[in-house]
PDB file of C-alpha atoms in Angstrom:
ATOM      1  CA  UNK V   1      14.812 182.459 124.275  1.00 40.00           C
ATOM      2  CA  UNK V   2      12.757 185.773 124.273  1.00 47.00           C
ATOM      3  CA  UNK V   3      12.612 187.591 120.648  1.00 48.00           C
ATOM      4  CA  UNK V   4      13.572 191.177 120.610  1.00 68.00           C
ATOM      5  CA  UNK V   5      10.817 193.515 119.769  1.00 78.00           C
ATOM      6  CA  UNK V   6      11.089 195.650 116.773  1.00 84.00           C
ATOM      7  CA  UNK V   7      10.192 198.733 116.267  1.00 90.00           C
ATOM      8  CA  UNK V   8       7.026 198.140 114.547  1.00 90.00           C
ATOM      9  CA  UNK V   9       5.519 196.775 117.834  1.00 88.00           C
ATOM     10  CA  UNK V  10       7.287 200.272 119.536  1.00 90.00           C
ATOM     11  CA  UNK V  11       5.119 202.651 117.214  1.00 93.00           C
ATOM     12  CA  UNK V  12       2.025 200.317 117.729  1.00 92.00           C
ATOM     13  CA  UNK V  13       0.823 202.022 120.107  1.00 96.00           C
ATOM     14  CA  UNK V  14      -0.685 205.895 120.791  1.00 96.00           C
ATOM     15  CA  UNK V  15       1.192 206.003 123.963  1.00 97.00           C
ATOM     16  CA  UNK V  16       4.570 205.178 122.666  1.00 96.00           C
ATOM     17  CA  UNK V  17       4.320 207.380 119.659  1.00 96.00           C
ATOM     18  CA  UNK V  18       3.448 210.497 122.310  1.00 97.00           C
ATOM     19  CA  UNK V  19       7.009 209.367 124.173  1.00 97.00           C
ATOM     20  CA  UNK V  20       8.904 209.341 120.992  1.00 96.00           C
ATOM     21  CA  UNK V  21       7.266 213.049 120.611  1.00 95.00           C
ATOM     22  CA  UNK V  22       8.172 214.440 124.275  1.00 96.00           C
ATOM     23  CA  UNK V  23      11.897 213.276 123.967  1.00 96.00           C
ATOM     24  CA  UNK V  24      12.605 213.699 120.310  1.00 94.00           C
ATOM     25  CA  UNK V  25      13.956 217.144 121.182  1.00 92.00           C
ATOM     26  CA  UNK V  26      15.548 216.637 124.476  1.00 95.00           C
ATOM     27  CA  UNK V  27      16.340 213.979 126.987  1.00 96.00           C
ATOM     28  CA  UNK V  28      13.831 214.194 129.362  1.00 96.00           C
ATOM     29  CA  UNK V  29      13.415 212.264 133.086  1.00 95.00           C
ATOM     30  CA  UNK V  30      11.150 209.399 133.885  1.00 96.00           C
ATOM     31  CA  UNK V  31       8.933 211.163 136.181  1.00 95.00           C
ATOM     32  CA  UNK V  32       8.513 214.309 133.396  1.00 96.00           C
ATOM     33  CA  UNK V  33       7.316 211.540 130.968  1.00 97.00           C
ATOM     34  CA  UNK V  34       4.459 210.146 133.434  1.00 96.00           C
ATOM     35  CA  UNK V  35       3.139 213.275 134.473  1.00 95.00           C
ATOM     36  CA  UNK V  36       2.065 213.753 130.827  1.00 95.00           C
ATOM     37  CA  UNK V  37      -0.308 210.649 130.648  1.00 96.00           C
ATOM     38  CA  UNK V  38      -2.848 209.786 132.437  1.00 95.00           C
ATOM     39  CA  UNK V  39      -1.883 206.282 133.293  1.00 94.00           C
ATOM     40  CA  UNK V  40       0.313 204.575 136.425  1.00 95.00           C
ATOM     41  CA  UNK V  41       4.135 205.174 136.659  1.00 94.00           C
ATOM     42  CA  UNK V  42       4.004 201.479 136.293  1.00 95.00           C
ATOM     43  CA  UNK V  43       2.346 201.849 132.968  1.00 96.00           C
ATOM     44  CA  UNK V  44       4.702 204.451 131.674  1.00 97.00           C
ATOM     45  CA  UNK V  45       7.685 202.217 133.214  1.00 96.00           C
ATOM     46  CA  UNK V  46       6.420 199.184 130.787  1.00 96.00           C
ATOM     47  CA  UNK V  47       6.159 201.264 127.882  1.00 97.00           C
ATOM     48  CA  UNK V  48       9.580 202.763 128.243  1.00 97.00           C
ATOM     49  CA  UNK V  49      11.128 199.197 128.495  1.00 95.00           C
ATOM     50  CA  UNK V  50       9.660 198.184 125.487  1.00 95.00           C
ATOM     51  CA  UNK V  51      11.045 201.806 123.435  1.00 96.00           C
ATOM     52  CA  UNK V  52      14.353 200.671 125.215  1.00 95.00           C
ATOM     53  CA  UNK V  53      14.309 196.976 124.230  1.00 93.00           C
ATOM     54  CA  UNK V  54      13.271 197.873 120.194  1.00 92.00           C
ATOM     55  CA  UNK V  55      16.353 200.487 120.705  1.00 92.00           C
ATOM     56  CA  UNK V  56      14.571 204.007 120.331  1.00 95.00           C
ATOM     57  CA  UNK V  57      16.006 205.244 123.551  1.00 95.00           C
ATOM     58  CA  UNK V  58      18.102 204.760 126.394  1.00 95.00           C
ATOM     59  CA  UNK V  59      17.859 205.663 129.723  1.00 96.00           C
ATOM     60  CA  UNK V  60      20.639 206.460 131.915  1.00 96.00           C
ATOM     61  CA  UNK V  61      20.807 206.970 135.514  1.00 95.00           C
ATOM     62  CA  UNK V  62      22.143 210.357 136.241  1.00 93.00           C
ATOM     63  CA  UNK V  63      21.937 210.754 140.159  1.00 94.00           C
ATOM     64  CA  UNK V  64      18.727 210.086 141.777  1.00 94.00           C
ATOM     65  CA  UNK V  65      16.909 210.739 137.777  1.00 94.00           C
ATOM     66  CA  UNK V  66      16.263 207.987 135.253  1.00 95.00           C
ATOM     67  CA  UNK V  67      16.897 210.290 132.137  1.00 97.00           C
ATOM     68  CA  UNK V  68      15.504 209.165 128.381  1.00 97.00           C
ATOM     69  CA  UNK V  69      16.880 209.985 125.387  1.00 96.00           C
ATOM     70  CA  UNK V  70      15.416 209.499 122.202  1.00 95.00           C
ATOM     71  CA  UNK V  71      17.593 207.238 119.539  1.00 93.00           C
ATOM     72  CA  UNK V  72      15.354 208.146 116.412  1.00 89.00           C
ATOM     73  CA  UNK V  73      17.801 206.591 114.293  1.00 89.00           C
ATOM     74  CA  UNK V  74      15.711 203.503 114.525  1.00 86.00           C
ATOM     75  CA  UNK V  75      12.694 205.035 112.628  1.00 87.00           C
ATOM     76  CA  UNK V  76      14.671 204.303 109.554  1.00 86.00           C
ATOM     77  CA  UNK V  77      13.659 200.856 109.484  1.00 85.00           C
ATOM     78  CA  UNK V  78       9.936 201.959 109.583  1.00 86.00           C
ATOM     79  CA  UNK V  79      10.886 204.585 106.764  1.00 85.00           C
ATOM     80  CA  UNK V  80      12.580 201.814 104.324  1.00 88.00           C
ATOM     81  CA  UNK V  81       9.299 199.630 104.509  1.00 86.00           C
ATOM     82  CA  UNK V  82       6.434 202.303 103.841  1.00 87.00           C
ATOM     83  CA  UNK V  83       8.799 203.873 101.200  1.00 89.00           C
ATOM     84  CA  UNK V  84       8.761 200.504  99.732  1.00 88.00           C
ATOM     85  CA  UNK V  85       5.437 200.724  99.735  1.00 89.00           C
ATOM     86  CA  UNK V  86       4.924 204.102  98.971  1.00 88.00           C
ATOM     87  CA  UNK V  87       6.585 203.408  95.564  1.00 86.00           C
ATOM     88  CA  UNK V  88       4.961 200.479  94.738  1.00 87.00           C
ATOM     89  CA  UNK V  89       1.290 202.488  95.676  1.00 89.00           C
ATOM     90  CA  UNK V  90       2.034 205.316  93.840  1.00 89.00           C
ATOM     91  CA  UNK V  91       3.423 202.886  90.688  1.00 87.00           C
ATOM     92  CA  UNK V  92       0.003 201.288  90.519  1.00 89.00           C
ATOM     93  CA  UNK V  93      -2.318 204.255  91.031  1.00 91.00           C
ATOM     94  CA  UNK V  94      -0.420 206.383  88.374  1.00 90.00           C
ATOM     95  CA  UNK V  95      -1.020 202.942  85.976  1.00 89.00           C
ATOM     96  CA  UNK V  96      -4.905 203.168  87.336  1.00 91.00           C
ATOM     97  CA  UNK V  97      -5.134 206.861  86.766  1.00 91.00           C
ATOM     98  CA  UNK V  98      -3.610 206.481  83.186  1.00 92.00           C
ATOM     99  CA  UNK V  99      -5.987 203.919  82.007  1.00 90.00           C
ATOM    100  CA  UNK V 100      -8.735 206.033  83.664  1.00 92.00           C
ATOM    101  CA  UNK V 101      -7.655 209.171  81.723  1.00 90.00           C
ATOM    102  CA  UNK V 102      -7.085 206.665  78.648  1.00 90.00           C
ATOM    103  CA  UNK V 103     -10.885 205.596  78.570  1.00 90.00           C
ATOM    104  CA  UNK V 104     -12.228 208.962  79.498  1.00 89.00           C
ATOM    105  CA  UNK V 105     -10.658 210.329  76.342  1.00 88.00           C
ATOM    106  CA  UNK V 106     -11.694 207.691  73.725  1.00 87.00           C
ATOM    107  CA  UNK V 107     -15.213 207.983  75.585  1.00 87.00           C
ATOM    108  CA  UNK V 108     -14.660 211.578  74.496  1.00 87.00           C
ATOM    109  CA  UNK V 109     -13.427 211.410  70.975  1.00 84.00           C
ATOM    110  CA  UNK V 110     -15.830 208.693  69.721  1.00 71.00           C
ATOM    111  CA  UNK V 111     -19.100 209.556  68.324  1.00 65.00           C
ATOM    112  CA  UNK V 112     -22.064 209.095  70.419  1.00 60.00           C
ATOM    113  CA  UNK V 113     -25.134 207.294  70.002  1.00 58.00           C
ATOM    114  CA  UNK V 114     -28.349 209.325  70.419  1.00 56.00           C
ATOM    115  CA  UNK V 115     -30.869 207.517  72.390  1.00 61.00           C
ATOM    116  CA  UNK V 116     -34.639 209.010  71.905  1.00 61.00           C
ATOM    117  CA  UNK V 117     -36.934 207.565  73.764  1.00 64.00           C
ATOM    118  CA  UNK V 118     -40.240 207.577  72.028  1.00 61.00           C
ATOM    119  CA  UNK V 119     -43.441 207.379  73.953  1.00 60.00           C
TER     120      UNK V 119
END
């Protein structure tokens, strides 16, 4: 049995992410999609399976056009895990910057120790 792709492995790649760009705003037709790349038809057909199988669009046939339609709602999942992330990253670098700030000011306050050098 074949796993379903997630979205992760959607966003992987450069010429996915431009896809999600040109029909984020508007349902747009196969062939309107490959003119923008420089890459086969074939090439663009593969990639928009793989948007369609990790469900961030569907494309409908609507007369002789295969029309794609962005389902963004997907990009949530992607937004959950780096805000997990994001919190824990920004947790440990305001601890970091803290203890930084901590030791700069006691390096501060304390009295320093001359150091001549005598020749």
């Amino acid at each position: 049995m074949e796993a379903r792709r997630d979205v992760f492995q959607a966003i992987a790649d450069p010429t996915r992410r431009a896809i999600i760009g040109l029909i984020a705003a508007q349902p747009v037709n196969v062939n309107a999609i490959a003119e923008q790349f420089d890459v086969s038809r074939q090439a663009i057909s593969l990639h928009l399976k793989v948007l369609a199988e990790c469900g961030l669009l569907n494309i409908t046939q609507q007369g002789r056009e295969r029309i794609c339609e962005a389902r963004l709602d997907k990009l949530n999942e992607v937004h959950e895990w780096v805000a997990q992330y994001h919190k824990m990253w920004t947790g440990r670098l305001n601890a970091l910057k803290s203890l930084v700030e901590e030791e700069e000011k006691e390096a501060t306050s304390s009295p320093k120790k001359s150091k001549h050098i005598h020749k």
